[in-house]
Short mmCIF file of C-alpha atoms and ligand atoms in Angstrom, two decimals:
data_model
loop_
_atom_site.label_atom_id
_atom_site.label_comp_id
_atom_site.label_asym_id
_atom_site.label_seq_id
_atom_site.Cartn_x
_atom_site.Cartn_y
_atom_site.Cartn_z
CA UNK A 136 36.05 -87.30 -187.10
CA UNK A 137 33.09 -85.23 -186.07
CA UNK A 138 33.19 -82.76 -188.10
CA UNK A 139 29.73 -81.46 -188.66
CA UNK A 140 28.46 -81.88 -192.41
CA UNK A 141 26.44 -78.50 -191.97
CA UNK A 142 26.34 -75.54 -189.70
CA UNK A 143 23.45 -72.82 -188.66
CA UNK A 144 24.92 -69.30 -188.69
CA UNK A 145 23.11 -66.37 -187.13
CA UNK A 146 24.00 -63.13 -188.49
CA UNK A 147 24.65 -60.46 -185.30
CA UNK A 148 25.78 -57.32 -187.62
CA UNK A 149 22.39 -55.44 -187.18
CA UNK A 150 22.83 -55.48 -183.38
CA UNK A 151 26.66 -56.74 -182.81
CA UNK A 152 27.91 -55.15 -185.27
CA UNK A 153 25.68 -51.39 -185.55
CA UNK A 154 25.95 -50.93 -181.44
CA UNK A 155 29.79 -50.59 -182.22
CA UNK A 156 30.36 -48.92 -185.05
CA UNK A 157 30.49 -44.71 -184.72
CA UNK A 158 28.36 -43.95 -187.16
CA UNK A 159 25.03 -43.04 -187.23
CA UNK A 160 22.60 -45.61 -188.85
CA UNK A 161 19.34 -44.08 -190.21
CA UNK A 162 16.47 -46.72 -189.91
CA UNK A 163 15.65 -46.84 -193.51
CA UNK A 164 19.17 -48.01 -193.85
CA UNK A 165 18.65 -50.82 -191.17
CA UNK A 166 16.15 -52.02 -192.37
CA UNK A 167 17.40 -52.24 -196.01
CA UNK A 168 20.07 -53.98 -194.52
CA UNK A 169 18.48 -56.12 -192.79
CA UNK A 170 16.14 -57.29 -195.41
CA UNK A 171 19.06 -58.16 -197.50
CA UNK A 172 20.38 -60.45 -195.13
CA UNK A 173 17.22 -62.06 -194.86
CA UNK A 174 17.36 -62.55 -198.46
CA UNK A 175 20.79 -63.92 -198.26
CA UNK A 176 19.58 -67.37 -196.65
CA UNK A 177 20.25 -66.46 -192.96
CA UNK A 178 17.38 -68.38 -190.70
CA UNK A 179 19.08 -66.33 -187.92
CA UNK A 180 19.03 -62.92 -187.50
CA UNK A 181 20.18 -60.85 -184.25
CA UNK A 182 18.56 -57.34 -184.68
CA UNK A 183 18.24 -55.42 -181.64
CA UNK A 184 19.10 -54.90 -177.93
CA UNK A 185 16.18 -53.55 -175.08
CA UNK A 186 19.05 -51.84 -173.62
CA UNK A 187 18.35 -48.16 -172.50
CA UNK A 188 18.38 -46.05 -175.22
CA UNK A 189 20.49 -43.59 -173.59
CA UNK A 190 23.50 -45.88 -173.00
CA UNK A 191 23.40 -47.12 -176.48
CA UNK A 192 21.54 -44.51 -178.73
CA UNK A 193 22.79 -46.32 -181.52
CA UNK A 194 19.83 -49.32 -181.37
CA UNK A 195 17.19 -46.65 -179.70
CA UNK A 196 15.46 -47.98 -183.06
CA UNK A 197 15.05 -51.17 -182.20
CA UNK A 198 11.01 -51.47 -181.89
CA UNK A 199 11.13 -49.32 -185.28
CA UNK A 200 13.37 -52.06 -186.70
CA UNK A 201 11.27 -54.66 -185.70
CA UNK A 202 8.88 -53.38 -187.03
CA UNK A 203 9.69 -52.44 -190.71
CA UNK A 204 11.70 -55.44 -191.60
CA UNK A 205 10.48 -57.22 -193.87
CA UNK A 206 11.96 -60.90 -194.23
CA UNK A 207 10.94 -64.47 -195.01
CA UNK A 208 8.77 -66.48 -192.71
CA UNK A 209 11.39 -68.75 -191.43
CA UNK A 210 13.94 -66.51 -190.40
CA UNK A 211 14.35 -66.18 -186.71
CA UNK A 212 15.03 -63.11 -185.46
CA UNK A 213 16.51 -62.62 -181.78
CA UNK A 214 16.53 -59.74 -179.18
CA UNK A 215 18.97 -58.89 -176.88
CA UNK A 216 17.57 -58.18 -173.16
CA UNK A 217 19.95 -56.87 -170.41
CA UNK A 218 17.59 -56.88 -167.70
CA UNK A 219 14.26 -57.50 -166.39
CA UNK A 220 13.24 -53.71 -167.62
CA UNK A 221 14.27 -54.25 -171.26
CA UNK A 222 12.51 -57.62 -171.00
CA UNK A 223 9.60 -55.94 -170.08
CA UNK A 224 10.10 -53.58 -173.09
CA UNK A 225 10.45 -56.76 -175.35
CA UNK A 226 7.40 -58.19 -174.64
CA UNK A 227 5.50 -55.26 -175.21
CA UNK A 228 6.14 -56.20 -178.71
CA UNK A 229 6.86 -59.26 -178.69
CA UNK A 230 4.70 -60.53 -181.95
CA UNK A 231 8.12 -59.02 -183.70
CA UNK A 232 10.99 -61.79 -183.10
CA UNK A 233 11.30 -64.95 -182.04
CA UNK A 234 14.21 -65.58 -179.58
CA UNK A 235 15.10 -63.17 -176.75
CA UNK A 236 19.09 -63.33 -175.48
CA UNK A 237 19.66 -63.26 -171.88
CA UNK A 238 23.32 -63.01 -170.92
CA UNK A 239 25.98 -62.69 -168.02
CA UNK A 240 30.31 -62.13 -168.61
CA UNK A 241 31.77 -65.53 -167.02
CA UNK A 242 34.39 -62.65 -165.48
CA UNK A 243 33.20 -61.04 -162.32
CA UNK A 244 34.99 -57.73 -163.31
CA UNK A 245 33.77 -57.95 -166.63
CA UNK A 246 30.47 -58.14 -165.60
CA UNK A 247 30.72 -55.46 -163.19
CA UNK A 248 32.35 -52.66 -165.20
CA UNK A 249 29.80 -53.87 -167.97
CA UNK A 250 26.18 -54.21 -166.05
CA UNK A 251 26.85 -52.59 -162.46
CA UNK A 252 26.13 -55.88 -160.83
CA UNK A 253 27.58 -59.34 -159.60
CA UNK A 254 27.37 -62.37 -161.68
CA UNK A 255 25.23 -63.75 -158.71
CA UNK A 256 22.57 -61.19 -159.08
CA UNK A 257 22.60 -61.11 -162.87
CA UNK A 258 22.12 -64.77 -163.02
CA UNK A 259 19.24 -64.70 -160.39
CA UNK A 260 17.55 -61.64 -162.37
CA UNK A 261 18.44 -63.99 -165.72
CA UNK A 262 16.77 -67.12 -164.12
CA UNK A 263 13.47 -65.53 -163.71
CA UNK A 264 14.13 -63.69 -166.98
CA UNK A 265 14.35 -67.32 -168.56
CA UNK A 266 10.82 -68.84 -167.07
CA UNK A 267 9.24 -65.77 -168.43
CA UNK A 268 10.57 -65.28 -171.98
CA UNK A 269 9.88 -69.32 -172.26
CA UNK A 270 6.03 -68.73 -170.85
CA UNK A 271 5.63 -66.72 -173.44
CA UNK A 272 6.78 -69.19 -176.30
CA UNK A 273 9.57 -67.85 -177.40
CA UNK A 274 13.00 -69.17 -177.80
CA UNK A 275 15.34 -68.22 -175.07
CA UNK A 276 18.86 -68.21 -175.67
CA UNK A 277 21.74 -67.32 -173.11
CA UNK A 278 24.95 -65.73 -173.64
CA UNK A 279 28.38 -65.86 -171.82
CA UNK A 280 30.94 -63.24 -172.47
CA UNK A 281 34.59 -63.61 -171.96
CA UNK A 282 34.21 -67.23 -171.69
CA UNK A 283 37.62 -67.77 -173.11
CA UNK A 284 39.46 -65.20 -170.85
CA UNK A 285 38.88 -61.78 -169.27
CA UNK A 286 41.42 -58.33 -170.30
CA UNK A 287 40.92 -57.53 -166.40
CA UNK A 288 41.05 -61.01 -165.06
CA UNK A 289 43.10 -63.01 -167.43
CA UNK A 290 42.57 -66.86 -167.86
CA UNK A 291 38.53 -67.69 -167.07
CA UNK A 292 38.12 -71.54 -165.60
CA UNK A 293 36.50 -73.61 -168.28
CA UNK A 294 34.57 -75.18 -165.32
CA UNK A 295 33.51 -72.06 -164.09
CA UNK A 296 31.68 -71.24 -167.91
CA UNK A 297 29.94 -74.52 -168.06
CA UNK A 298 29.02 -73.97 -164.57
CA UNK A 299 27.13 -71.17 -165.81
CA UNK A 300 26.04 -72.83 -168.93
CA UNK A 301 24.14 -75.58 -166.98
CA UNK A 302 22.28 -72.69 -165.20
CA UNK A 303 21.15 -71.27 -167.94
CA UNK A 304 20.29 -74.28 -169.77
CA UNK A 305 18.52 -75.34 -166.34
CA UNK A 306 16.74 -72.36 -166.37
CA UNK A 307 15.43 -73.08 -169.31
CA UNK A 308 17.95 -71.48 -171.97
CA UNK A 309 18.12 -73.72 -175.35
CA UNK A 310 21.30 -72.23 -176.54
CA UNK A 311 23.81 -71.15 -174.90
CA UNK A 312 26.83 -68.70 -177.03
CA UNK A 313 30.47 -68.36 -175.72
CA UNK A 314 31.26 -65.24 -176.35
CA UNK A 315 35.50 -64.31 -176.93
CA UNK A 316 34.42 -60.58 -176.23
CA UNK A 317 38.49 -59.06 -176.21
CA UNK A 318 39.52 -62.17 -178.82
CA UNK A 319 41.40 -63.81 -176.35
CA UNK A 320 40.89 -67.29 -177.28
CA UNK A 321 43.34 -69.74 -179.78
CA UNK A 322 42.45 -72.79 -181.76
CA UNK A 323 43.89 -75.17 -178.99
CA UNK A 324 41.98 -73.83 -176.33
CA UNK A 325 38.81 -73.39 -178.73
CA UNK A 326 38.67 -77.00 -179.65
CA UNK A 327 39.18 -78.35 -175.76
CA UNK A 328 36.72 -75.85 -174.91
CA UNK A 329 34.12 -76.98 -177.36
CA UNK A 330 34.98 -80.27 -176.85
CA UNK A 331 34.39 -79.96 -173.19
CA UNK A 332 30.93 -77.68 -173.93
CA UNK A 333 29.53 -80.06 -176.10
CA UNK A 334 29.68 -82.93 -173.93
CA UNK A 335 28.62 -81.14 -171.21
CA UNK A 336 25.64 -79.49 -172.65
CA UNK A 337 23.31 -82.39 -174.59
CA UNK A 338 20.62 -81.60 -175.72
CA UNK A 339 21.47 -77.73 -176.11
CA UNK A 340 22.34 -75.39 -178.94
CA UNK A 341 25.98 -74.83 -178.10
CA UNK A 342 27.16 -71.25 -179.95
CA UNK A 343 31.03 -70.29 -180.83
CA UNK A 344 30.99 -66.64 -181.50
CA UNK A 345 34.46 -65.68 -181.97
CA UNK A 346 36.05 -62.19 -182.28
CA UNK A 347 38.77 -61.57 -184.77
CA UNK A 348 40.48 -58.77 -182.12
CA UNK A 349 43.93 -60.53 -182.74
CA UNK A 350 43.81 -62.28 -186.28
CA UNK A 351 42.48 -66.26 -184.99
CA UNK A 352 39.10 -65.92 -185.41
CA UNK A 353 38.69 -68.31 -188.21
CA UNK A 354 40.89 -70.67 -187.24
CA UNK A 355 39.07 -70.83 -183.67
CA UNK A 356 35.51 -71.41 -185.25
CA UNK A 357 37.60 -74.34 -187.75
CA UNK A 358 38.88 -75.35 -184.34
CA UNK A 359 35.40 -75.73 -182.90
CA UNK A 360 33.65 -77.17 -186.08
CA UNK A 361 36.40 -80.22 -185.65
CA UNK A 362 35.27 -80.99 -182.75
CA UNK A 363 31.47 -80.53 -183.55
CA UNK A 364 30.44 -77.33 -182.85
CA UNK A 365 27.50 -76.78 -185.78
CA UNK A 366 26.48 -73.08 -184.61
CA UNK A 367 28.12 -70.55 -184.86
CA UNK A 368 27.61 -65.98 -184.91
CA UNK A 369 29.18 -63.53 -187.23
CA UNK A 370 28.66 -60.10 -188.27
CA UNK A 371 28.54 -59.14 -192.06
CA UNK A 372 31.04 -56.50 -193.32
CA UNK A 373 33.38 -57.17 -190.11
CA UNK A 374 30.87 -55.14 -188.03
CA UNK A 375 31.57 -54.02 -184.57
CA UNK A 376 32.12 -56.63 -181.75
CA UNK A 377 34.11 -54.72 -179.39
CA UNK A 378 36.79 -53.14 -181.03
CA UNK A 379 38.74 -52.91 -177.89
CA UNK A 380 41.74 -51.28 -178.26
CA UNK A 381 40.54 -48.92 -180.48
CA UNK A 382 41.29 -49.62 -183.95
CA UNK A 383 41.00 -53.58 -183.81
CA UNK A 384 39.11 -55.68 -185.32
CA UNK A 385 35.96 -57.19 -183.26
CA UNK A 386 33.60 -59.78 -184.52
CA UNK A 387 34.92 -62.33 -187.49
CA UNK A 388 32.59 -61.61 -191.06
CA UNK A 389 30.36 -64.22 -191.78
CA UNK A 390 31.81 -63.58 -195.60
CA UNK A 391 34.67 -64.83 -194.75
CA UNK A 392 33.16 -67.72 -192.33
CA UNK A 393 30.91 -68.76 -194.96
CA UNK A 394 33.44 -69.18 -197.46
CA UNK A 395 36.15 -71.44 -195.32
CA UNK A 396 32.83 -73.79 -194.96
CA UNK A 397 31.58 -73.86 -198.23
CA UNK A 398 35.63 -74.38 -199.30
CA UNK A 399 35.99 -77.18 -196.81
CA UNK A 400 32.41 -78.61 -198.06
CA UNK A 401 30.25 -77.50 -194.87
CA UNK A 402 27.14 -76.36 -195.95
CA UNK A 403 25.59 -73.02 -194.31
CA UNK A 404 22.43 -72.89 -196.23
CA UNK A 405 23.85 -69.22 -197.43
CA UNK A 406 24.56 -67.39 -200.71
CA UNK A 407 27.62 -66.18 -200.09
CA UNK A 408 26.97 -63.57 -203.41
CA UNK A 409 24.50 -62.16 -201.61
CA UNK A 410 25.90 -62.17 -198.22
CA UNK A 411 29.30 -59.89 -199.93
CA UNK A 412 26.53 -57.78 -201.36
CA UNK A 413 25.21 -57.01 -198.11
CA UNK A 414 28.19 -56.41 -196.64
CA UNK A 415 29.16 -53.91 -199.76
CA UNK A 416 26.17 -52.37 -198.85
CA UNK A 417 26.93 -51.63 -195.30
CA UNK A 418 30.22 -49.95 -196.78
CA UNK A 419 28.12 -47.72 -198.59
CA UNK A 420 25.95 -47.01 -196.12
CA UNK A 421 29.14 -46.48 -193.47
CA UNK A 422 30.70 -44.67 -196.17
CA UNK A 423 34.27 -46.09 -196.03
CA UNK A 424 36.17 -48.84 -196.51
CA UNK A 425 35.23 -52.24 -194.85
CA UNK A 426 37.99 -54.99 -194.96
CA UNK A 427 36.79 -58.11 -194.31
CA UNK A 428 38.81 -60.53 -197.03
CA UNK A 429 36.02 -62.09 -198.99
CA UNK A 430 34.36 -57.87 -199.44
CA UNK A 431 38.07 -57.14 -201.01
CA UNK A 432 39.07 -59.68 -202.67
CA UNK A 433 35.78 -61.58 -203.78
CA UNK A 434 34.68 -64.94 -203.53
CA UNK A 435 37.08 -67.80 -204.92
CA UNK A 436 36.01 -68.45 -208.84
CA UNK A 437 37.46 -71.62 -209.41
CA UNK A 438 36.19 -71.59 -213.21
CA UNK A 439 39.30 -69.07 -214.08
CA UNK A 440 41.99 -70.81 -216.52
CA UNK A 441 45.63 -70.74 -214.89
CA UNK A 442 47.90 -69.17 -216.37
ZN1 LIG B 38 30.66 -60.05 -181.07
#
């Protein structure tokens, strides 16, 4: 059994999970959203992309962000940077977080229709993206979308992700997520993948970050765990992550992935309180109903009598 006793969970909802949703965020709300996670125990945080403000309006806030949370010392807080422009726009204030993401879809089409360029060049541009983000002391951490298939491509090699993995980690990445961008992945595949990750990857922070697009989120990330994957990414409230087709679900709540751990005796370091608060919050920021399971139907109280 290797079954990790504990697991680090970042929270992606203020960047995963805000980029996707339709409505308009104010900043004050951000950031009183994101200082409640912080509260909440999270050591990881995910708050904004240096993506071009025009493409995705919805985090043109970022540096704002950055700038006004206010959360404990040892929370990490990571930046997403598409390209060797919004690196350049990360740095300028880089005194604000701690990790910056670099990342590439393990699908060829993917990464076309979703950057304009060939994995080949985004990996180049993402190797000398790595050296610098690392010369400047701060952690760099890679990420790998539609590592567990493609919707324009179908099945994606497992060989071909690590393949890419070991780049990045040779390029100095020190995590490297697996993305399931269109939920395509199932708990078989999850655990060989992980397996097959793990061992292939020592010495680096190996990431599941699952999508809950057809209903097998959770049990992927339980599939991963049990083979001894201890990291993992989630978005309070059931946040964005690619809703693609419109009207699914995208990335799995960390509610509801904090309370199969705690259940099963895997500690996240989390209040789980706290993190349904914050994701109540978001629904009254949103202003509608969010429906991840924990937000509806509350947190298991095993002190009630049976009846
Ligand atoms: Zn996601």
């Amino acid at each position: 059994m290797t079954r990790p006793s504990t697991v680090r969970i970042r929270e992606v909802g203020p960047r995963d999970g805000f980029q996707n949703e339709p409505e308009h965020i104010s900043t004050d709300h951000k950031v009183e959203l994101i200082d409640a996670l912080g509260r909440a125990g999270f050591t990881r945080i995910e708050v904004a992309s240096f993506v071009r403000p025009d493409v995705i309006p919805q985090l043109a806030d970022g540096v704002e962000v950055l700038r006004r949370i206010d959360v404990p010392d040892d929370v990490r807080l990571m930046v997403l940077v598409p390209n060797s422009k919004g690196l350049d726009n990360a740095l300028a204030v880089r005194e604000t977080f701690h990790d910056a993401a670099i990342f590439v879809s393990a699908s060829e089409t993917h990464n076309g229709k979703n950057v304009n360029r060939t994995v080949a060049e985004t990996m180049a541009d993402n190797d000398v993206m790595a050296t610098r983000i690392r010369g400047e002391g701060l952690g760099c951490a890679a990420v790998i979308a539609t590592s567990f298939g493609c919707p324009y491509e179908g099945r994606v090699p497992l060989t071909r992700v690590l393949d890419l993995a070991e780049r990045f980690a040779e390029a100095g990445a020190t995590e490297v997520g697996f993305g399931d961008t269109t939920g395509m992945a199932n708990p078989g595949y999850a655990g060989e993948f992980f397996a097959a990750a793990l061992d292939r990857l020592p010495g680096v922070e190996v990431t599941a970050h699952f999508h809950n697009t057809r209903g097998q989120g959770l049990a992927n990330a339980y599939a991963a765990l049990e083979v001894g994957c201890s990291s993992f990414e989630s978005s309070f409230g059931e946040l964005g992550g690619c809703p693609v087709p419109a009207g699914s679900t995208g990335n799995i709540a960390t509610e509801d992935l904090v309370g199969m751990f705690h259940e099963m005796g895997v500690g996240t370091g989390l209040d789980l309180p706290a993190v349904i608060d914050a994701a109540r919050r978001a629904q009254t920021v949103l202003g509608r109903t969010l429906t991840s399971h924990s937000l509806v139907a509350g947190q298991i109280d095993w002190h009630l009598q049976s009846v």
